[in-house]
């Protein structure tokens, strides 16, 4: 039967938003004519529905105005209070259905923009867990772009303490990272520390997730947190700070590091105050050092990650378009 409805999925420039836009498109493509575009490449066109995936503080009217649609969906995430005084008016003008990937992000959107979030649809991941654990040769892995929230000073200290057992996938050419000792694990993968974040292709990530036992989440906050779930799909056991969103998205199979307080910092030209939660790097070191990988615990993590497979979670967008 020919596909009759045209759906445009647009995204903000951030890579994580572009990734989710592609997964949403992949979940819809069997039933709709789907176009996926990354800003500023969203074309002027007509469609039956337009889904725009973005950070809440970043949305402007021009992001919606390029597509003339019968139905608009805003899929928004944020990591703290933000300033976007026109967001509520934009959503009202386009009669947009507002969706967020977590209750935590939804609460920040409603508090900051006084905008009602209509639904919570979690982010999806591209991987289905294998039926048995892959071969695990190495201990700790972390994947995160270099920015204060992703690798805070206390996270960097934890990385240093675990440097001989950690593969850190982050931005190259950062002096703080370059000062840490670097030891070869295998061809083109440097651990203890450093693989450039931009070189983390899908095949590289699959290899990294498959060969590590634990996912050591160093970030100080997340609006959702995709990489721990991706790692869990490959039978990695996460070690995470006990931040609000991980109470929603990460199950009991994880090892948790207690939070000691919080602060905020301005990001993206002062439009958002990122919430940062403190954890002790020494406590993270202790938790990581005493963590034990076992198949039953890893299986629980993998089965939890299966719930976030993109074709299942993003199937809910079919009802909205």
JSON list of C-alpha atoms in Angstrom, two decimals, residues 35-164:
[
{"chain": "A", "resi": 35, "resn": "UNK", "atom": "CA", "xyz": [12.31, 13.32, 5.69]},
{"chain": "A", "resi": 36, "resn": "UNK", "atom": "CA", "xyz": [15.00, 13.84, 8.35]},
{"chain": "A", "resi": 37, "resn": "UNK", "atom": "CA", "xyz": [16.95, 17.10, 8.37]},
{"chain": "A", "resi": 38, "resn": "UNK", "atom": "CA", "xyz": [19.45, 18.79, 10.69]},
{"chain": "A", "resi": 39, "resn": "UNK", "atom": "CA", "xyz": [19.28, 22.52, 11.26]},
{"chain": "A", "resi": 40, "resn": "UNK", "atom": "CA", "xyz": [20.04, 24.70, 9.30]},
{"chain": "A", "resi": 41, "resn": "UNK", "atom": "CA", "xyz": [19.34, 22.17, 6.53]},
{"chain": "A", "resi": 42, "resn": "UNK", "atom": "CA", "xyz": [15.59, 21.92, 7.26]},
{"chain": "A", "resi": 43, "resn": "UNK", "atom": "CA", "xyz": [13.98, 22.86, 3.91]},
{"chain": "A", "resi": 44, "resn": "UNK", "atom": "CA", "xyz": [10.90, 24.94, 3.22]},
{"chain": "A", "resi": 45, "resn": "UNK", "atom": "CA", "xyz": [8.23, 22.33, 2.53]},
{"chain": "A", "resi": 46, "resn": "UNK", "atom": "CA", "xyz": [4.73, 21.06, 3.28]},
{"chain": "A", "resi": 47, "resn": "UNK", "atom": "CA", "xyz": [4.04, 18.01, 5.39]},
{"chain": "A", "resi": 48, "resn": "UNK", "atom": "CA", "xyz": [1.29, 16.33, 7.33]},
{"chain": "A", "resi": 49, "resn": "UNK", "atom": "CA", "xyz": [3.38, 16.42, 10.51]},
{"chain": "A", "resi": 50, "resn": "UNK", "atom": "CA", "xyz": [6.61, 18.01, 11.69]},
{"chain": "A", "resi": 51, "resn": "UNK", "atom": "CA", "xyz": [8.56, 16.73, 14.68]},
{"chain": "A", "resi": 52, "resn": "UNK", "atom": "CA", "xyz": [11.33, 19.04, 15.89]},
{"chain": "A", "resi": 53, "resn": "UNK", "atom": "CA", "xyz": [13.92, 17.56, 18.25]},
{"chain": "A", "resi": 54, "resn": "UNK", "atom": "CA", "xyz": [15.83, 20.13, 20.27]},
{"chain": "A", "resi": 55, "resn": "UNK", "atom": "CA", "xyz": [17.13, 21.51, 23.53]},
{"chain": "A", "resi": 56, "resn": "UNK", "atom": "CA", "xyz": [14.31, 23.58, 25.02]},
{"chain": "A", "resi": 57, "resn": "UNK", "atom": "CA", "xyz": [16.40, 26.73, 25.38]},
{"chain": "A", "resi": 58, "resn": "UNK", "atom": "CA", "xyz": [17.42, 26.63, 21.70]},
{"chain": "A", "resi": 59, "resn": "UNK", "atom": "CA", "xyz": [13.97, 26.64, 20.00]},
{"chain": "A", "resi": 60, "resn": "UNK", "atom": "CA", "xyz": [13.10, 29.68, 17.85]},
{"chain": "A", "resi": 61, "resn": "UNK", "atom": "CA", "xyz": [10.08, 30.30, 15.64]},
{"chain": "A", "resi": 62, "resn": "UNK", "atom": "CA", "xyz": [12.19, 29.95, 12.48]},
{"chain": "A", "resi": 63, "resn": "UNK", "atom": "CA", "xyz": [12.79, 26.31, 13.41]},
{"chain": "A", "resi": 64, "resn": "UNK", "atom": "CA", "xyz": [9.08, 25.57, 12.95]},
{"chain": "A", "resi": 65, "resn": "UNK", "atom": "CA", "xyz": [8.19, 28.15, 10.28]},
{"chain": "A", "resi": 66, "resn": "UNK", "atom": "CA", "xyz": [10.08, 26.37, 7.49]},
{"chain": "A", "resi": 67, "resn": "UNK", "atom": "CA", "xyz": [7.64, 23.46, 7.45]},
{"chain": "A", "resi": 68, "resn": "UNK", "atom": "CA", "xyz": [3.93, 24.02, 6.86]},
{"chain": "A", "resi": 69, "resn": "UNK", "atom": "CA", "xyz": [2.28, 21.12, 8.63]},
{"chain": "A", "resi": 70, "resn": "UNK", "atom": "CA", "xyz": [-1.08, 20.08, 9.98]},
{"chain": "A", "resi": 71, "resn": "UNK", "atom": "CA", "xyz": [0.54, 18.77, 13.16]},
{"chain": "A", "resi": 72, "resn": "UNK", "atom": "CA", "xyz": [3.57, 20.03, 15.08]},
{"chain": "A", "resi": 73, "resn": "UNK", "atom": "CA", "xyz": [5.40, 18.10, 17.78]},
{"chain": "A", "resi": 74, "resn": "UNK", "atom": "CA", "xyz": [8.16, 19.60, 19.90]},
{"chain": "A", "resi": 75, "resn": "UNK", "atom": "CA", "xyz": [10.42, 16.93, 21.41]},
{"chain": "A", "resi": 76, "resn": "UNK", "atom": "CA", "xyz": [12.43, 18.86, 23.99]},
{"chain": "A", "resi": 77, "resn": "UNK", "atom": "CA", "xyz": [15.15, 18.10, 26.52]},
{"chain": "A", "resi": 78, "resn": "UNK", "atom": "CA", "xyz": [17.01, 20.30, 29.00]},
{"chain": "A", "resi": 79, "resn": "UNK", "atom": "CA", "xyz": [19.44, 19.85, 31.90]},
{"chain": "A", "resi": 80, "resn": "UNK", "atom": "CA", "xyz": [18.36, 22.68, 34.19]},
{"chain": "A", "resi": 81, "resn": "UNK", "atom": "CA", "xyz": [16.46, 25.98, 34.40]},
{"chain": "A", "resi": 82, "resn": "UNK", "atom": "CA", "xyz": [16.61, 27.95, 31.15]},
{"chain": "A", "resi": 83, "resn": "UNK", "atom": "CA", "xyz": [15.64, 31.27, 29.54]},
{"chain": "A", "resi": 84, "resn": "UNK", "atom": "CA", "xyz": [13.56, 31.12, 26.38]},
{"chain": "A", "resi": 85, "resn": "UNK", "atom": "CA", "xyz": [10.77, 33.66, 26.84]},
{"chain": "A", "resi": 86, "resn": "UNK", "atom": "CA", "xyz": [9.19, 32.94, 23.45]},
{"chain": "A", "resi": 87, "resn": "UNK", "atom": "CA", "xyz": [8.94, 29.16, 23.77]},
{"chain": "A", "resi": 88, "resn": "UNK", "atom": "CA", "xyz": [5.43, 29.15, 25.23]},
{"chain": "A", "resi": 89, "resn": "UNK", "atom": "CA", "xyz": [4.16, 31.55, 22.55]},
{"chain": "A", "resi": 90, "resn": "UNK", "atom": "CA", "xyz": [5.81, 29.50, 19.77]},
{"chain": "A", "resi": 91, "resn": "UNK", "atom": "CA", "xyz": [4.19, 26.31, 21.04]},
{"chain": "A", "resi": 92, "resn": "UNK", "atom": "CA", "xyz": [0.81, 28.08, 21.22]},
{"chain": "A", "resi": 93, "resn": "UNK", "atom": "CA", "xyz": [1.09, 29.63, 17.74]},
{"chain": "A", "resi": 94, "resn": "UNK", "atom": "CA", "xyz": [1.75, 26.25, 16.13]},
{"chain": "A", "resi": 95, "resn": "UNK", "atom": "CA", "xyz": [-0.56, 24.35, 18.49]},
{"chain": "A", "resi": 96, "resn": "UNK", "atom": "CA", "xyz": [2.41, 22.10, 19.17]},
{"chain": "A", "resi": 97, "resn": "UNK", "atom": "CA", "xyz": [2.19, 18.89, 21.13]},
{"chain": "A", "resi": 98, "resn": "UNK", "atom": "CA", "xyz": [5.08, 19.08, 23.61]},
{"chain": "A", "resi": 99, "resn": "UNK", "atom": "CA", "xyz": [7.00, 15.95, 24.53]},
{"chain": "A", "resi": 100, "resn": "UNK", "atom": "CA", "xyz": [10.05, 15.39, 26.75]},
{"chain": "A", "resi": 101, "resn": "UNK", "atom": "CA", "xyz": [12.25, 12.30, 27.24]},
{"chain": "A", "resi": 102, "resn": "UNK", "atom": "CA", "xyz": [12.17, 12.35, 31.06]},
{"chain": "A", "resi": 103, "resn": "UNK", "atom": "CA", "xyz": [10.06, 13.58, 33.94]},
{"chain": "A", "resi": 104, "resn": "UNK", "atom": "CA", "xyz": [13.10, 15.52, 35.15]},
{"chain": "A", "resi": 105, "resn": "UNK", "atom": "CA", "xyz": [13.42, 17.44, 31.86]},
{"chain": "A", "resi": 106, "resn": "UNK", "atom": "CA", "xyz": [9.66, 17.95, 31.72]},
{"chain": "A", "resi": 107, "resn": "UNK", "atom": "CA", "xyz": [9.68, 19.53, 35.18]},
{"chain": "A", "resi": 108, "resn": "UNK", "atom": "CA", "xyz": [12.36, 22.02, 34.12]},
{"chain": "A", "resi": 109, "resn": "UNK", "atom": "CA", "xyz": [10.44, 22.93, 30.96]},
{"chain": "A", "resi": 110, "resn": "UNK", "atom": "CA", "xyz": [7.23, 23.50, 32.90]},
{"chain": "A", "resi": 111, "resn": "UNK", "atom": "CA", "xyz": [9.01, 25.51, 35.62]},
{"chain": "A", "resi": 112, "resn": "UNK", "atom": "CA", "xyz": [11.12, 27.67, 33.30]},
{"chain": "A", "resi": 113, "resn": "UNK", "atom": "CA", "xyz": [8.80, 28.26, 30.33]},
{"chain": "A", "resi": 114, "resn": "UNK", "atom": "CA", "xyz": [5.45, 27.83, 32.10]},
{"chain": "A", "resi": 115, "resn": "UNK", "atom": "CA", "xyz": [4.72, 25.44, 29.25]},
{"chain": "A", "resi": 116, "resn": "UNK", "atom": "CA", "xyz": [2.72, 22.26, 29.79]},
{"chain": "A", "resi": 117, "resn": "UNK", "atom": "CA", "xyz": [4.48, 19.09, 28.67]},
{"chain": "A", "resi": 118, "resn": "UNK", "atom": "CA", "xyz": [1.87, 16.81, 27.14]},
{"chain": "A", "resi": 119, "resn": "UNK", "atom": "CA", "xyz": [3.77, 13.53, 27.24]},
{"chain": "A", "resi": 120, "resn": "UNK", "atom": "CA", "xyz": [7.02, 11.82, 28.25]},
{"chain": "A", "resi": 121, "resn": "UNK", "atom": "CA", "xyz": [8.56, 9.56, 25.58]},
{"chain": "A", "resi": 122, "resn": "UNK", "atom": "CA", "xyz": [12.05, 8.33, 26.52]},
{"chain": "A", "resi": 123, "resn": "UNK", "atom": "CA", "xyz": [14.95, 8.55, 24.13]},
{"chain": "A", "resi": 124, "resn": "UNK", "atom": "CA", "xyz": [15.55, 5.43, 22.11]},
{"chain": "A", "resi": 125, "resn": "UNK", "atom": "CA", "xyz": [18.75, 3.47, 21.55]},
{"chain": "A", "resi": 126, "resn": "UNK", "atom": "CA", "xyz": [19.82, 1.78, 18.33]},
{"chain": "A", "resi": 127, "resn": "UNK", "atom": "CA", "xyz": [21.01, -1.50, 19.84]},
{"chain": "A", "resi": 128, "resn": "UNK", "atom": "CA", "xyz": [19.24, -4.71, 20.80]},
{"chain": "A", "resi": 129, "resn": "UNK", "atom": "CA", "xyz": [21.07, -6.79, 23.44]},
{"chain": "A", "resi": 130, "resn": "UNK", "atom": "CA", "xyz": [22.75, -9.99, 22.22]},
{"chain": "A", "resi": 131, "resn": "UNK", "atom": "CA", "xyz": [21.45, -13.17, 23.80]},
{"chain": "A", "resi": 132, "resn": "UNK", "atom": "CA", "xyz": [24.68, -13.79, 25.72]},
{"chain": "A", "resi": 133, "resn": "UNK", "atom": "CA", "xyz": [27.39, -11.48, 27.05]},
{"chain": "A", "resi": 134, "resn": "UNK", "atom": "CA", "xyz": [30.09, -10.43, 24.60]},
{"chain": "A", "resi": 135, "resn": "UNK", "atom": "CA", "xyz": [33.70, -11.13, 25.55]},
{"chain": "A", "resi": 136, "resn": "UNK", "atom": "CA", "xyz": [34.72, -8.70, 28.28]},
{"chain": "A", "resi": 137, "resn": "UNK", "atom": "CA", "xyz": [38.44, -7.84, 28.26]},
{"chain": "A", "resi": 138, "resn": "UNK", "atom": "CA", "xyz": [38.57, -4.40, 29.88]},
{"chain": "A", "resi": 139, "resn": "UNK", "atom": "CA", "xyz": [37.12, -2.68, 32.93]},
{"chain": "A", "resi": 140, "resn": "UNK", "atom": "CA", "xyz": [35.76, 0.87, 32.66]},
{"chain": "A", "resi": 141, "resn": "UNK", "atom": "CA", "xyz": [34.43, 2.95, 29.76]},
{"chain": "A", "resi": 142, "resn": "UNK", "atom": "CA", "xyz": [33.03, 6.46, 29.54]},
{"chain": "A", "resi": 143, "resn": "UNK", "atom": "CA", "xyz": [31.81, 8.31, 26.43]},
{"chain": "A", "resi": 144, "resn": "UNK", "atom": "CA", "xyz": [31.17, 12.04, 26.75]},
{"chain": "A", "resi": 145, "resn": "UNK", "atom": "CA", "xyz": [31.83, 15.22, 24.83]},
{"chain": "A", "resi": 146, "resn": "UNK", "atom": "CA", "xyz": [34.21, 17.57, 26.60]},
{"chain": "A", "resi": 147, "resn": "UNK", "atom": "CA", "xyz": [32.08, 20.16, 28.40]},
{"chain": "A", "resi": 148, "resn": "UNK", "atom": "CA", "xyz": [31.76, 21.00, 32.11]},
{"chain": "A", "resi": 149, "resn": "UNK", "atom": "CA", "xyz": [28.60, 18.93, 32.61]},
{"chain": "A", "resi": 150, "resn": "UNK", "atom": "CA", "xyz": [29.95, 15.83, 30.86]},
{"chain": "A", "resi": 151, "resn": "UNK", "atom": "CA", "xyz": [33.42, 15.83, 32.46]},
{"chain": "A", "resi": 152, "resn": "UNK", "atom": "CA", "xyz": [33.25, 17.99, 35.61]},
{"chain": "A", "resi": 153, "resn": "UNK", "atom": "CA", "xyz": [36.40, 18.58, 37.69]},
{"chain": "A", "resi": 154, "resn": "UNK", "atom": "CA", "xyz": [35.38, 15.89, 40.18]},
{"chain": "A", "resi": 155, "resn": "UNK", "atom": "CA", "xyz": [34.71, 13.50, 37.29]},
{"chain": "A", "resi": 156, "resn": "UNK", "atom": "CA", "xyz": [38.13, 14.25, 35.86]},
{"chain": "A", "resi": 157, "resn": "UNK", "atom": "CA", "xyz": [39.67, 13.42, 39.23]},
{"chain": "A", "resi": 158, "resn": "UNK", "atom": "CA", "xyz": [37.79, 10.10, 39.28]},
{"chain": "A", "resi": 159, "resn": "UNK", "atom": "CA", "xyz": [39.10, 9.43, 35.76]},
{"chain": "A", "resi": 160, "resn": "UNK", "atom": "CA", "xyz": [42.61, 10.13, 36.94]},
{"chain": "A", "resi": 161, "resn": "UNK", "atom": "CA", "xyz": [42.28, 7.79, 39.91]},
{"chain": "A", "resi": 162, "resn": "UNK", "atom": "CA", "xyz": [41.09, 5.00, 37.59]},
{"chain": "A", "resi": 163, "resn": "UNK", "atom": "CA", "xyz": [43.35, 5.93, 34.67]},
{"chain": "A", "resi": 164, "resn": "UNK", "atom": "CA", "xyz": [45.03, 2.54, 34.35]}
]
